[in-house]
């Protein structure tokens, strides 16, 4: 395991969301006309207005079943823009989870997590061990571990960074 | 070792004898598709070299012709990209259409292939027996550069179709019936089969496959039966076709029997279709402000034909807007030649240019606060088609057209002479 992979541990305050949170809630269609920085200010505008002003850098998001159902829009970039450190959910939509991996946002599916976390409690998610600990209550749960190659992509900051390193993509000139 | 459709297609694409659920595989990608909006958001300008330009297509669909300078600039970037990287399959404005329609009608998605595109409704290609799915913009750039993708083989849920469906029942109704009764298929593949599948026409299969994304399925796949192969042969004459059928003793996580004679015209209630659909007869007195027929799910020629038949000699109700968006230039042309568009316009409908438009609340029919929309398109999330304070119901083109004419959500059989009040 590389140093970067063993470093995939994020601790922060939890924001708790429900089941079937969809991509259009997180990244509204009208915000697709905006830059990532601007679009991030509109996350959850329909279902949790004002949340982008409340979330602090390092906070973690906790979701329910089928988290991220919907479109391919790059929602993890908006979470990263707001400083969110990672997402733990009961279950992810696979397109959304792949987006997290490919944009380098730590994400972990852990069944049973939601009833173990109240909003505002502190969590530590540990990707190499596929565990999440509620450090407020001391309870710890385990999810399914990613294979090493996926951990490497997340640790490297996503697939675009890897493509840059492999000489397949020019260094960022127009990100945004 | 026996395999389901997805297990078989991914095994072949990965050069393996077999796969089973949970396996990680690396597959060659037969067709990777780029869309207009990506050229304003993604780092396509930074791509050093496209792995194989002959396995790439660019389709202008989400916001064309450009509604603002941002999309106009994206168009310019798309044209430059096609030229720089030698992408000859470039469907620019004029030859455009919604990507999944264009791929199907141009024979660019075929049985047994692996197809990747950023649009989440890429699963539409499953109707043509392809392992097609939506992937994120970063991953699409990776596939452009490398030509390959990894998948974890999902377990398969099989829907076995039996019985005879009413002519008033559409693929949309079959899908909504299943989504309402069985809910989501997160992290699973969905496969269709059974004796009644032979009676389900390709356009209806394409509606069903497209909507697999709405129940969160990884893939939604149909076998390459005679109907499927005939469709592909007609749209890709002379192409090599490698039809894939599931092994008879393949293992499914679940097999669900659907009796088509029990399927009624069905409506998806606002928010999600998952466990949230009712037979249209269960809804009373829901007035509509906007009706929409379009998108990759329901902008096909047959959908427009249905709408024209329902509205022939009728009028869109006072105070209701009916927007019809053909799924491609080819569909638009054919619907025009056959007189369907004239019938619709005479009835008071607005026929728009082919684009994703109103379906994703971007342009060409965005709904306002407090409005009720009944849509034959892909998705009914809150805020999807405009204001988060609008209600979006989902139904078949026949139900939408009939409801546009009465001004309230109604059973199309009321107008089609088939009983029922």
XYZ file of C-alpha atoms in Angstrom:
597
model
C 0.000 0.000 0.000
C 1.408 3.406 -0.938
C 1.754 6.237 1.580
C -0.921 8.203 -0.265
C -3.382 5.326 0.065
C -2.730 4.714 3.746
C -3.329 8.437 4.214
C -6.947 8.143 2.983
C -8.453 8.914 6.356
C -10.826 11.834 6.880
C -12.290 13.111 10.146
C -14.958 15.774 10.462
C -18.392 16.854 11.529
C -21.325 14.994 9.948
C -24.152 16.336 7.832
C -26.866 13.698 7.550
C -29.017 13.255 4.444
C -31.787 10.778 3.574
C -32.395 7.999 1.041
C -32.281 8.515 -2.715
C -30.644 11.909 -2.640
C -30.340 12.576 -6.366
C -27.802 14.433 -8.471
C -30.284 17.102 -9.548
C -30.771 18.062 -5.894
C -27.032 18.350 -5.446
C -26.239 19.975 -8.792
C -29.380 21.685 -10.144
C -29.805 21.838 -13.913
C -29.652 25.626 -14.014
C -26.286 25.539 -12.233
C -24.843 23.607 -15.170
C -24.611 26.985 -16.863
C -22.182 28.180 -14.163
C -18.574 27.672 -13.163
C -17.939 24.931 -10.575
C -17.256 27.568 -7.890
C -20.543 29.299 -8.590
C -22.545 26.077 -9.023
C -21.369 24.880 -5.593
C -23.260 27.777 -4.000
C -26.506 26.223 -5.287
C -26.116 22.683 -3.941
C -29.398 21.351 -2.509
C -31.195 24.585 -3.416
C -34.529 22.729 -3.739
C -34.283 20.402 -0.751
C -31.906 22.025 1.745
C -31.566 25.682 0.821
C -28.715 27.529 2.499
C -26.589 24.405 3.130
C -23.548 25.668 1.173
C -23.306 28.546 3.669
C -23.373 26.199 6.647
C -20.928 23.487 5.616
C -17.334 23.974 6.752
C -14.096 22.699 5.222
C -13.392 19.180 6.463
C -17.027 18.301 7.161
C -18.293 14.890 6.063
C -21.575 13.978 4.380
C -23.612 10.949 5.473
C -26.206 9.596 3.081
C -28.832 6.863 2.933
C -29.672 4.274 0.293
C -29.079 4.834 -3.424
C -27.129 8.013 -2.743
C -26.454 9.980 -5.908
C -29.028 8.457 -8.231
C -29.388 10.400 -11.460
C -27.069 12.017 -13.905
C -23.338 12.014 -14.568
C -22.848 15.690 -13.726
C -19.633 16.041 -11.704
C -21.180 16.533 -8.270
C -17.969 15.591 -6.372
C -16.339 18.737 -7.728
C -19.010 20.807 -5.988
C -18.519 18.957 -2.682
C -14.774 19.483 -2.986
C -15.316 23.148 -3.780
C -17.158 23.509 -0.452
C -14.362 21.641 1.315
C -16.301 18.440 2.070
C -13.778 15.788 3.097
C -15.718 12.693 2.080
C -19.049 10.904 1.876
C -20.235 7.829 3.766
C -23.547 6.351 2.644
C -25.618 3.253 3.225
C -25.351 2.588 -0.505
C -24.267 4.569 -3.577
C -25.558 4.759 -7.098
C -22.662 3.316 -9.087
C -22.304 6.249 -11.478
C -22.091 8.635 -8.536
C -19.561 6.451 -6.706
C -17.394 6.220 -9.817
C -17.517 10.001 -10.068
C -16.292 10.281 -6.469
C -13.399 7.941 -7.252
C -12.549 9.671 -10.499
C -12.617 13.159 -8.989
C -10.668 12.039 -5.923
C -13.379 12.472 -3.281
C -13.173 9.766 -0.576
C -16.419 7.788 -0.479
C -17.371 4.640 1.389
C -20.515 2.514 1.429
C -21.299 1.328 4.958
C -24.610 -0.395 5.607
C -26.234 0.720 8.850
C -24.308 3.973 9.109
C -27.220 6.329 9.116
C -28.829 5.161 12.306
C -25.459 5.386 14.047
C -24.885 9.058 13.266
C -26.730 12.191 14.331
C -26.035 15.398 12.524
C -23.171 17.366 14.039
C -21.429 14.318 15.545
C -17.807 13.690 14.633
C -16.797 10.864 12.331
C -13.581 9.389 11.036
C -13.686 7.494 7.762
C -10.770 5.252 6.903
C -10.780 4.039 3.303
C -7.952 1.471 3.408
C -9.678 -0.242 6.350
C -13.148 0.417 4.912
C -14.263 1.627 8.328
C -16.074 4.588 9.774
C -16.009 5.506 13.440
C -18.423 7.809 15.186
C -15.886 9.441 17.498
C -18.674 11.141 19.445
C -20.169 7.771 20.465
C -17.186 5.490 19.890
C -19.128 3.142 17.606
C -17.336 1.737 14.566
C -18.770 0.134 11.435
C -17.176 -1.543 8.416
C -18.085 -1.421 4.741
C -16.805 -3.221 1.671
C -13.190 -2.415 0.838
C -12.181 -0.984 -2.542
C -9.499 -2.848 -4.460
C -6.080 -1.237 -4.329
C -6.276 0.240 -7.836
C -9.350 2.262 -6.924
C -7.781 3.498 -3.692
C -4.792 4.606 -5.771
C -7.034 6.689 -8.051
C -8.693 8.413 -5.077
C -5.374 8.959 -3.317
C -3.907 10.464 -6.475
C -6.641 13.077 -6.576
C -8.661 11.416 -9.318
C -8.229 10.045 -12.767
C -7.336 13.323 -14.488
C -4.236 13.699 -12.330
C -3.247 10.182 -13.315
C -3.732 10.964 -16.993
C -1.540 14.058 -16.567
C 1.179 11.983 -14.946
C 0.960 9.460 -17.768
C 1.380 12.251 -20.332
C -2.073 11.664 -21.822
C -3.521 14.963 -20.661
C -1.829 18.353 -20.637
C -1.442 19.921 -17.210
C -4.590 21.826 -16.223
C -5.085 24.816 -18.459
C -8.828 25.197 -18.485
C -10.286 23.506 -15.416
C -13.447 25.034 -14.089
C -20.093 -21.748 -16.738
C -23.469 -20.172 -17.488
C -23.785 -16.417 -17.684
C -26.426 -13.700 -17.782
C -26.363 -11.119 -20.581
C -24.181 -8.615 -18.772
C -21.796 -11.303 -17.502
C -21.400 -12.584 -21.050
C -20.902 -9.215 -22.731
C -18.380 -8.004 -20.151
C -16.514 -11.327 -20.298
C -16.186 -11.051 -24.044
C -15.096 -7.410 -23.886
C -12.516 -8.265 -21.238
C -11.174 -11.254 -23.184
C -12.187 -13.713 -20.465
C -13.938 -17.058 -20.671
C -16.385 -16.087 -17.970
C -17.229 -13.547 -15.295
C -19.380 -13.679 -12.202
C -20.930 -10.953 -10.053
C -18.334 -9.095 -8.018
C -15.474 -9.640 -10.504
C -13.514 -6.576 -11.570
C -12.868 -6.583 -15.315
C -11.115 -4.223 -17.727
C -12.955 -3.941 -21.025
C -12.164 -2.421 -24.389
C -14.730 0.242 -25.277
C -16.302 0.036 -28.737
C -17.872 3.481 -28.813
C -17.193 6.538 -26.658
C -19.438 9.522 -27.169
C -18.867 13.186 -26.363
C -21.647 15.753 -26.018
C -21.857 19.494 -26.603
C -22.014 20.640 -22.979
C -18.817 18.773 -22.129
C -16.890 21.194 -24.293
C -17.699 24.050 -21.945
C -17.159 22.123 -18.702
C -14.536 19.452 -19.190
C -10.869 19.419 -20.035
C -11.236 18.079 -23.549
C -8.892 20.792 -24.797
C -6.123 19.183 -22.775
C -6.431 15.743 -24.371
C -3.068 15.005 -25.969
C -4.189 12.154 -28.198
C -7.423 10.227 -28.698
C -6.761 6.505 -28.415
C -8.886 5.558 -31.448
C -10.871 8.316 -33.223
C -12.831 5.652 -35.131
C -14.352 4.520 -31.854
C -15.453 8.027 -30.924
C -18.522 10.059 -31.847
C -19.457 13.626 -30.980
C -23.155 14.431 -30.791
C -24.527 17.929 -30.328
C -27.683 17.485 -28.291
C -28.123 19.022 -24.861
C -28.319 22.696 -25.756
C -28.507 23.200 -29.512
C -28.775 25.464 -31.398
C -26.834 27.429 -28.796
C -29.170 29.275 -26.400
C -26.347 31.493 -25.109
C -22.754 32.460 -25.776
C -21.524 29.747 -23.403
C -23.035 26.961 -25.537
C -21.957 28.711 -28.735
C -18.366 28.619 -27.501
C -18.784 24.942 -26.633
C -19.862 24.308 -30.222
C -16.754 26.025 -31.518
C -14.602 23.901 -29.213
C -16.366 20.714 -30.327
C -15.725 21.502 -33.988
C -12.069 22.209 -33.279
C -11.741 18.973 -31.280
C -13.278 16.879 -34.077
C -10.898 18.377 -36.577
C -7.780 18.179 -34.407
C -8.321 14.541 -33.434
C -9.815 13.313 -36.718
C -13.219 12.346 -35.312
C -15.316 11.815 -38.424
C -18.499 10.769 -36.609
C -19.417 14.307 -35.680
C -23.127 15.063 -35.578
C -23.157 18.837 -35.649
C -26.217 21.079 -35.628
C -28.222 20.063 -38.682
C -27.247 16.391 -38.427
C -27.905 16.354 -34.700
C -30.293 14.713 -32.329
C -30.371 13.352 -28.806
C -27.320 11.144 -28.491
C -29.022 7.812 -27.777
C -31.396 8.290 -30.705
C -28.545 9.245 -33.011
C -26.454 6.228 -31.956
C -29.367 3.865 -32.574
C -30.490 5.270 -35.914
C -26.929 5.523 -37.255
C -26.106 1.963 -36.236
C -23.379 3.100 -33.842
C -24.531 0.935 -30.961
C -24.712 -2.769 -31.713
C -25.186 -6.119 -29.974
C -22.449 -7.183 -27.598
C -20.662 -3.843 -27.663
C -19.405 -1.723 -24.787
C -20.613 1.872 -25.113
C -19.662 4.819 -22.890
C -20.966 8.371 -22.750
C -21.434 10.950 -20.036
C -25.184 11.021 -20.374
C -26.770 8.874 -17.670
C -29.359 7.558 -20.123
C -26.686 5.838 -22.197
C -28.256 2.630 -20.838
C -30.688 3.185 -23.763
C -28.203 1.145 -25.812
C -29.157 -1.885 -23.716
C -32.225 -2.261 -25.943
C -29.742 -3.031 -28.718
C -27.997 -5.652 -26.578
C -25.040 -3.430 -25.682
C -23.342 -2.981 -22.312
C -24.000 0.741 -22.457
C -23.985 3.055 -19.467
C -23.372 6.610 -18.378
C -20.032 7.492 -16.833
C -18.705 10.724 -15.383
C -16.951 13.370 -17.476
C -13.491 12.606 -16.030
C -13.862 8.919 -16.729
C -14.951 9.599 -20.302
C -11.736 11.566 -20.807
C -9.833 8.585 -19.454
C -11.547 6.251 -21.926
C -10.890 8.697 -24.774
C -7.186 8.552 -23.913
C -6.854 4.838 -23.099
C -9.697 3.031 -24.894
C -10.587 0.937 -21.861
C -12.771 0.995 -18.749
C -13.085 -1.086 -15.556
C -16.336 -2.527 -14.308
C -17.376 -4.575 -11.346
C -19.752 -7.179 -12.741
C -23.147 -6.588 -11.100
C -25.634 -9.284 -10.113
C -28.606 -9.502 -12.505
C -32.321 -9.088 -11.884
C -34.396 -10.644 -14.649
C -37.849 -9.476 -15.684
C -39.735 -12.209 -17.527
C -42.546 -10.826 -19.636
C -45.688 -12.938 -20.112
C -49.200 -12.312 -21.383
C -50.631 -9.920 -23.929
C -50.601 -6.196 -23.419
C -53.350 -3.809 -24.401
C -52.550 -1.680 -27.479
C -52.989 1.382 -25.240
C -50.104 0.211 -23.070
C -46.675 1.509 -24.025
C -43.112 0.640 -23.037
C -43.348 3.614 -20.699
C -46.221 1.948 -18.873
C -44.306 -1.327 -18.599
C -41.375 0.539 -17.088
C -43.495 2.601 -14.672
C -45.396 -0.538 -13.639
C -42.126 -2.299 -12.804
C -40.553 0.724 -11.078
C -43.680 1.268 -9.010
C -43.973 -2.347 -7.933
C -40.368 -3.471 -7.554
C -38.518 -0.223 -6.859
C -34.843 0.357 -7.449
C -32.093 -1.867 -8.838
C -29.088 -0.011 -7.401
C -25.812 -1.780 -8.184
C -27.598 -4.419 -10.258
C -28.064 -5.145 -13.936
C -31.591 -5.556 -15.254
C -32.241 -8.088 -18.003
C -35.467 -8.621 -19.922
C -36.742 -11.886 -21.353
C -39.759 -14.168 -21.371
C -42.193 -15.240 -24.086
C -43.967 -11.871 -24.389
C -40.769 -9.943 -25.081
C -41.108 -10.850 -28.772
C -44.266 -8.692 -28.860
C -42.563 -5.589 -27.464
C -41.400 -3.389 -30.365
C -37.930 -1.847 -30.443
C -39.055 1.712 -29.730
C -40.750 0.545 -26.546
C -37.704 -1.472 -25.508
C -35.611 1.635 -26.023
C -37.921 3.610 -23.729
C -37.598 0.909 -21.067
C -33.813 0.595 -21.391
C -33.377 4.377 -21.284
C -35.302 4.577 -18.046
C -33.207 1.942 -16.309
C -31.206 4.878 -14.966
C -34.314 5.963 -13.027
C -34.218 2.820 -10.923
C -30.464 3.256 -10.519
C -29.541 0.113 -12.482
C -25.948 -0.243 -13.693
C -27.073 -1.724 -17.016
C -30.484 -2.474 -18.530
C -30.143 -5.073 -21.256
C -32.323 -6.889 -23.719
C -31.327 -10.066 -25.568
C -30.412 -9.824 -29.260
C -33.552 -11.597 -30.455
C -34.906 -11.460 -34.013
C -36.514 -8.042 -33.564
C -33.314 -6.578 -32.183
C -31.105 -8.052 -34.902
C -33.526 -6.883 -37.623
C -33.420 -3.348 -36.190
C -29.641 -3.293 -36.102
C -29.341 -4.739 -39.617
C -31.653 -2.027 -40.905
C -29.646 0.746 -39.249
C -26.137 -0.640 -39.670
C -26.272 -2.392 -43.036
C -23.288 -4.626 -43.661
C -21.942 -4.298 -40.112
C -20.562 -7.272 -38.245
C -23.143 -8.210 -35.656
C -22.393 -10.508 -32.720
C -25.725 -11.049 -30.989
C -25.585 -12.108 -27.347
C -28.206 -14.253 -25.655
C -28.138 -15.283 -22.003
C -27.299 -18.879 -21.173
C -30.489 -20.829 -20.413
C -29.291 -21.850 -16.956
C -27.685 -18.522 -16.042
C -27.932 -17.529 -12.397
C -30.085 -14.502 -11.564
C -30.255 -12.862 -8.196
C -33.960 -12.574 -8.730
C -36.439 -13.498 -11.484
C -39.616 -11.429 -11.576
C -42.598 -12.427 -13.658
C -44.536 -9.566 -15.215
C -47.936 -10.291 -16.737
C -48.371 -7.637 -19.432
C -52.136 -8.138 -19.455
C -52.136 -6.597 -15.961
C -50.236 -3.469 -16.986
C -52.406 -0.360 -17.239
C -51.532 3.096 -18.490
C -49.456 4.201 -15.495
C -48.306 7.510 -14.050
C -45.116 8.247 -12.127
C -45.832 10.641 -9.271
C -43.582 13.671 -8.693
C -40.099 13.119 -7.276
C -39.061 9.634 -8.331
C -40.546 6.630 -10.077
C -39.172 4.274 -7.439
C -42.157 2.727 -5.616
C -44.070 5.845 -6.628
C -46.292 5.001 -9.620
C -50.056 4.452 -9.908
C -52.457 3.331 -12.657
C -53.778 6.475 -14.332
C -57.301 5.622 -13.148
C -56.135 6.200 -9.585
C -55.598 9.915 -10.228
C -58.544 12.299 -10.243
C -58.769 15.953 -11.148
C -55.116 16.787 -11.532
C -55.010 19.776 -13.858
C -51.900 20.265 -15.970
C -50.151 23.444 -17.095
C -47.528 21.915 -19.366
C -47.381 18.607 -21.204
C -44.135 17.406 -22.759
C -43.350 14.606 -25.188
C -39.695 14.262 -26.052
C -36.236 13.191 -24.831
C -34.205 10.057 -25.538
C -36.974 8.067 -23.857
C -39.982 9.353 -25.792
C -39.020 11.550 -28.731
C -39.022 8.601 -31.122
C -41.045 8.550 -34.334
C -43.556 6.108 -32.831
C -44.064 8.412 -29.836
C -44.828 11.365 -32.080
C -47.102 9.209 -34.209
C -49.034 8.227 -31.090
C -49.391 11.847 -30.009
C -50.605 12.842 -33.475
C -53.161 10.028 -33.530
C -54.537 10.973 -30.119
C -54.723 14.677 -31.028
C -55.986 14.334 -34.581
C -59.156 16.425 -34.793
C -58.734 17.582 -31.186
C -57.333 20.681 -29.508
C -54.896 21.190 -26.695
C -57.027 22.435 -23.791
C -57.243 26.133 -23.034
C -54.459 27.181 -20.674
C -52.315 24.086 -21.379
C -49.000 24.084 -23.254
C -48.049 20.943 -25.162
C -44.409 20.805 -26.205
C -43.227 18.083 -28.553
C -39.519 17.580 -29.196
C -38.510 15.014 -31.819
C -35.440 13.066 -30.695
C -33.385 13.743 -33.818
C -33.318 15.534 -37.131
C -34.153 12.211 -38.803
C -37.200 11.773 -36.571
C -38.198 15.387 -37.182
C -37.942 14.938 -40.950
C -39.887 11.697 -41.045
C -42.585 13.007 -38.671
C -42.857 16.036 -40.887
C -43.162 13.988 -44.095
C -45.844 11.821 -42.535
C -47.888 14.823 -41.468
C -47.623 14.166 -37.721
C -46.105 17.563 -37.025
C -48.851 19.368 -38.921
C -51.481 17.474 -36.939
C -49.796 18.428 -33.688
C -49.415 22.089 -34.592
C -53.039 22.209 -35.759
C -54.008 20.867 -32.352
C -52.141 23.714 -30.700
C -48.875 21.958 -29.801
C -45.459 23.564 -30.029
C -43.001 21.401 -31.971
C -39.402 22.253 -31.108
C -36.040 21.538 -32.601
C -34.464 18.248 -31.552
C -32.564 18.717 -28.279
C -32.527 17.524 -24.664
C -34.201 20.853 -23.858
C -37.140 20.746 -21.478
C -36.307 17.269 -20.158
C -33.481 18.613 -18.037
C -34.902 22.084 -17.418
C -32.254 23.875 -19.404
C -34.161 25.475 -22.271
C -37.167 25.045 -24.622
C -39.936 24.657 -22.056
C -38.741 25.186 -18.496
C -41.612 24.998 -15.958
C -42.388 27.696 -13.401
C -43.192 27.734 -9.663
C -46.520 26.151 -8.791
C -46.984 24.586 -12.219
C -47.947 20.989 -12.899
C -46.174 19.233 -15.745
C -47.056 15.837 -17.181
C -44.101 14.528 -19.106
C -43.187 11.685 -21.417
C -39.449 12.105 -20.913
C -36.789 10.552 -18.750
C -36.854 11.923 -15.234
C -39.287 13.441 -12.701
C -36.982 14.600 -9.907
C -37.960 17.703 -7.980
C -36.664 20.724 -9.892
C -35.676 18.590 -12.885
C -37.612 20.569 -15.470
C -37.264 24.004 -13.915
C -38.681 25.343 -10.671
C -38.349 23.097 -7.603
C -41.869 24.257 -6.807
C -43.267 22.602 -9.937
C -44.812 19.106 -9.802
C -43.627 16.675 -12.460
C -45.761 13.641 -13.257
C -44.556 11.092 -15.812
C -46.534 9.017 -18.312
C -46.606 7.569 -21.827
C -46.925 9.748 -24.940
C -50.552 8.579 -25.336
C -51.407 9.575 -21.766
C -49.621 12.908 -22.118
C -51.320 13.741 -25.419
C -54.751 12.771 -24.097
C -54.192 14.800 -20.931
C -53.087 17.822 -22.959
C -56.408 17.673 -24.733
C -58.573 17.333 -21.599
C -56.453 19.615 -19.418
C -56.180 17.034 -16.627
C -54.292 13.781 -16.230
C -56.519 11.207 -17.917
C -56.571 7.688 -19.306
C -55.787 7.768 -23.048
C -58.387 5.030 -23.552
C -61.035 7.683 -22.799
C -60.117 9.306 -26.112
C -59.044 6.224 -28.013
C -62.520 4.716 -27.806
C -61.518 1.924 -25.432
C -63.998 2.234 -22.556
C -63.076 3.443 -19.115
C -63.987 6.681 -17.398
